[in-house]
């Protein structure tokens, strides 16, 4: 069974992925999901992740562009890009999540939802950002 935070990350991924695919505002999709009974519930943590990615997306994408070797943010597989955004958010702006946990969770979701190469790729990108996370948190 998935743990609550793991479920929340998956739910945030679903909302962010869907909103990007449809060209819709992620916050509107989030509120739509929270106000309906015919979809899985959206936990407070999932909502925090969606709002955080929206709020910090420019900075997150800038960091991904600097640390993602071989890929531009726009060319990344959409699932990987979204998982990386959630992972960077947790590394830099969610203080109660330890860096190794944020990385492991992103890698595990990639393992079940993306390509065979994705877990290793996400681990590398998030690892490089984690290595400088303390400095980045100090300058946010």
PDB file of C-alpha atoms in Angstrom, residues 9-118:
ATOM      1  CA  UNK A   9       3.078  13.024  -4.760  1.00  0.00           C
ATOM      2  CA  UNK A  10       1.319  10.769  -7.275  1.00  0.00           C
ATOM      3  CA  UNK A  11      -1.824  12.907  -7.048  1.00  0.00           C
ATOM      4  CA  UNK A  12       0.176  16.130  -7.494  1.00  0.00           C
ATOM      5  CA  UNK A  13       1.883  14.539 -10.499  1.00  0.00           C
ATOM      6  CA  UNK A  14      -1.506  13.636 -11.984  1.00  0.00           C
ATOM      7  CA  UNK A  15      -2.820  17.191 -11.571  1.00  0.00           C
ATOM      8  CA  UNK A  16       0.322  18.908 -12.881  1.00  0.00           C
ATOM      9  CA  UNK A  17       0.666  16.469 -15.788  1.00  0.00           C
ATOM     10  CA  UNK A  18      -2.996  16.806 -16.755  1.00  0.00           C
ATOM     11  CA  UNK A  19      -2.968  20.597 -16.572  1.00  0.00           C
ATOM     12  CA  UNK A  20       0.157  20.775 -18.756  1.00  0.00           C
ATOM     13  CA  UNK A  21      -1.238  18.303 -21.292  1.00  0.00           C
ATOM     14  CA  UNK A  22      -4.474  20.277 -21.563  1.00  0.00           C
ATOM     15  CA  UNK A  23      -2.863  23.706 -21.385  1.00  0.00           C
ATOM     16  CA  UNK A  24      -4.892  24.544 -18.282  1.00  0.00           C
ATOM     17  CA  UNK A  25      -3.974  26.402 -15.116  1.00  0.00           C
ATOM     18  CA  UNK A  26      -2.757  23.821 -12.571  1.00  0.00           C
ATOM     19  CA  UNK A  27      -4.434  25.740  -9.742  1.00  0.00           C
ATOM     20  CA  UNK A  28      -7.792  25.591 -11.549  1.00  0.00           C
ATOM     21  CA  UNK A  29      -7.382  21.839 -12.102  1.00  0.00           C
ATOM     22  CA  UNK A  30      -6.417  21.454  -8.441  1.00  0.00           C
ATOM     23  CA  UNK A  31      -9.511  23.293  -7.224  1.00  0.00           C
ATOM     24  CA  UNK A  32     -11.684  21.334  -9.646  1.00  0.00           C
ATOM     25  CA  UNK A  33     -10.287  18.053  -8.257  1.00  0.00           C
ATOM     26  CA  UNK A  34     -10.713  19.182  -4.652  1.00  0.00           C
ATOM     27  CA  UNK A  35     -14.331  20.187  -5.178  1.00  0.00           C
ATOM     28  CA  UNK A  36     -15.524  16.984  -6.837  1.00  0.00           C
ATOM     29  CA  UNK A  37     -16.510  13.671  -5.312  1.00  0.00           C
ATOM     30  CA  UNK A  38     -16.023  11.571  -8.445  1.00  0.00           C
ATOM     31  CA  UNK A  39     -12.209  11.648  -8.371  1.00  0.00           C
ATOM     32  CA  UNK A  40      -9.731  10.420  -5.767  1.00  0.00           C
ATOM     33  CA  UNK A  41      -9.360  12.886  -2.895  1.00  0.00           C
ATOM     34  CA  UNK A  42      -6.607  15.486  -3.031  1.00  0.00           C
ATOM     35  CA  UNK A  43      -4.738  15.655   0.263  1.00  0.00           C
ATOM     36  CA  UNK A  44      -3.419  18.881   1.748  1.00  0.00           C
ATOM     37  CA  UNK A  45       0.119  17.732   0.955  1.00  0.00           C
ATOM     38  CA  UNK A  46      -0.748  17.101  -2.709  1.00  0.00           C
ATOM     39  CA  UNK A  47      -2.280  20.581  -2.877  1.00  0.00           C
ATOM     40  CA  UNK A  48       0.843  22.047  -1.243  1.00  0.00           C
ATOM     41  CA  UNK A  49       3.010  20.377  -3.905  1.00  0.00           C
ATOM     42  CA  UNK A  50       0.870  21.633  -6.804  1.00  0.00           C
ATOM     43  CA  UNK A  51       0.765  25.182  -5.416  1.00  0.00           C
ATOM     44  CA  UNK A  52       4.508  25.107  -4.679  1.00  0.00           C
ATOM     45  CA  UNK A  53       5.436  23.958  -8.177  1.00  0.00           C
ATOM     46  CA  UNK A  54       3.239  26.694  -9.652  1.00  0.00           C
ATOM     47  CA  UNK A  55       4.656  29.361  -7.329  1.00  0.00           C
ATOM     48  CA  UNK A  56       8.321  28.407  -7.847  1.00  0.00           C
ATOM     49  CA  UNK A  57       8.165  27.004 -11.367  1.00  0.00           C
ATOM     50  CA  UNK A  58      10.371  29.623 -12.985  1.00  0.00           C
ATOM     51  CA  UNK A  59      13.187  29.037 -10.459  1.00  0.00           C
ATOM     52  CA  UNK A  60      12.689  25.253 -10.531  1.00  0.00           C
ATOM     53  CA  UNK A  61      12.902  25.151 -14.333  1.00  0.00           C
ATOM     54  CA  UNK A  62      15.984  27.390 -14.244  1.00  0.00           C
ATOM     55  CA  UNK A  63      17.675  24.911 -11.878  1.00  0.00           C
ATOM     56  CA  UNK A  64      16.600  21.965 -14.012  1.00  0.00           C
ATOM     57  CA  UNK A  65      18.006  23.654 -17.125  1.00  0.00           C
ATOM     58  CA  UNK A  66      21.330  24.176 -15.319  1.00  0.00           C
ATOM     59  CA  UNK A  67      21.606  20.631 -13.935  1.00  0.00           C
ATOM     60  CA  UNK A  68      19.815  18.380 -16.444  1.00  0.00           C
ATOM     61  CA  UNK A  69      22.548  17.107 -18.699  1.00  0.00           C
ATOM     62  CA  UNK A  70      21.582  16.353 -22.267  1.00  0.00           C
ATOM     63  CA  UNK A  71      17.998  17.592 -22.094  1.00  0.00           C
ATOM     64  CA  UNK A  72      16.262  20.923 -22.185  1.00  0.00           C
ATOM     65  CA  UNK A  73      13.334  21.170 -19.784  1.00  0.00           C
ATOM     66  CA  UNK A  74      10.930  21.403 -22.729  1.00  0.00           C
ATOM     67  CA  UNK A  75      12.279  18.208 -24.346  1.00  0.00           C
ATOM     68  CA  UNK A  76      12.125  16.041 -21.228  1.00  0.00           C
ATOM     69  CA  UNK A  77       9.390  13.408 -21.100  1.00  0.00           C
ATOM     70  CA  UNK A  78       6.435  15.126 -19.421  1.00  0.00           C
ATOM     71  CA  UNK A  79       6.270  12.661 -16.516  1.00  0.00           C
ATOM     72  CA  UNK A  80       9.987  13.096 -15.810  1.00  0.00           C
ATOM     73  CA  UNK A  81       9.757  16.890 -16.035  1.00  0.00           C
ATOM     74  CA  UNK A  82       6.841  16.929 -13.606  1.00  0.00           C
ATOM     75  CA  UNK A  83       8.531  14.532 -11.163  1.00  0.00           C
ATOM     76  CA  UNK A  84      11.693  16.637 -11.294  1.00  0.00           C
ATOM     77  CA  UNK A  85       9.686  19.778 -10.530  1.00  0.00           C
ATOM     78  CA  UNK A  86       8.070  18.097  -7.512  1.00  0.00           C
ATOM     79  CA  UNK A  87      11.456  16.744  -6.398  1.00  0.00           C
ATOM     80  CA  UNK A  88      13.171  20.138  -6.617  1.00  0.00           C
ATOM     81  CA  UNK A  89      10.275  21.739  -4.759  1.00  0.00           C
ATOM     82  CA  UNK A  90      10.670  19.211  -1.946  1.00  0.00           C
ATOM     83  CA  UNK A  91      14.456  19.622  -1.890  1.00  0.00           C
ATOM     84  CA  UNK A  92      14.369  23.402  -1.604  1.00  0.00           C
ATOM     85  CA  UNK A  93      11.035  24.534  -0.205  1.00  0.00           C
ATOM     86  CA  UNK A  94       9.558  21.680   1.880  1.00  0.00           C
ATOM     87  CA  UNK A  95      11.674  21.691   5.014  1.00  0.00           C
ATOM     88  CA  UNK A  96      10.109  18.654   6.694  1.00  0.00           C
ATOM     89  CA  UNK A  97      11.151  16.335   3.844  1.00  0.00           C
ATOM     90  CA  UNK A  98      14.749  15.095   4.000  1.00  0.00           C
ATOM     91  CA  UNK A  99      16.652  15.363   0.714  1.00  0.00           C
ATOM     92  CA  UNK A 100      17.245  11.586   0.332  1.00  0.00           C
ATOM     93  CA  UNK A 101      13.511  10.977   0.813  1.00  0.00           C
ATOM     94  CA  UNK A 102      12.566  13.541  -1.848  1.00  0.00           C
ATOM     95  CA  UNK A 103      15.004  11.954  -4.310  1.00  0.00           C
ATOM     96  CA  UNK A 104      13.977   8.361  -3.524  1.00  0.00           C
ATOM     97  CA  UNK A 105      10.276   9.167  -3.889  1.00  0.00           C
ATOM     98  CA  UNK A 106      10.789  10.825  -7.291  1.00  0.00           C
ATOM     99  CA  UNK A 107      12.921   7.893  -8.470  1.00  0.00           C
ATOM    100  CA  UNK A 108      10.353   5.328  -7.271  1.00  0.00           C
ATOM    101  CA  UNK A 109       7.504   7.121  -9.050  1.00  0.00           C
ATOM    102  CA  UNK A 110       9.631   7.307 -12.209  1.00  0.00           C
ATOM    103  CA  UNK A 111      10.309   3.580 -11.925  1.00  0.00           C
ATOM    104  CA  UNK A 112       6.591   2.803 -11.997  1.00  0.00           C
ATOM    105  CA  UNK A 113       5.373   5.561 -14.329  1.00  0.00           C
ATOM    106  CA  UNK A 114       8.091   6.434 -16.830  1.00  0.00           C
ATOM    107  CA  UNK A 115      10.823   4.926 -19.005  1.00  0.00           C
ATOM    108  CA  UNK A 116      13.524   2.458 -17.986  1.00  0.00           C
ATOM    109  CA  UNK A 117      16.133   5.233 -18.119  1.00  0.00           C
ATOM    110  CA  UNK A 118      14.100   7.710 -16.078  1.00  0.00           C
TER     111      UNK A 118
END
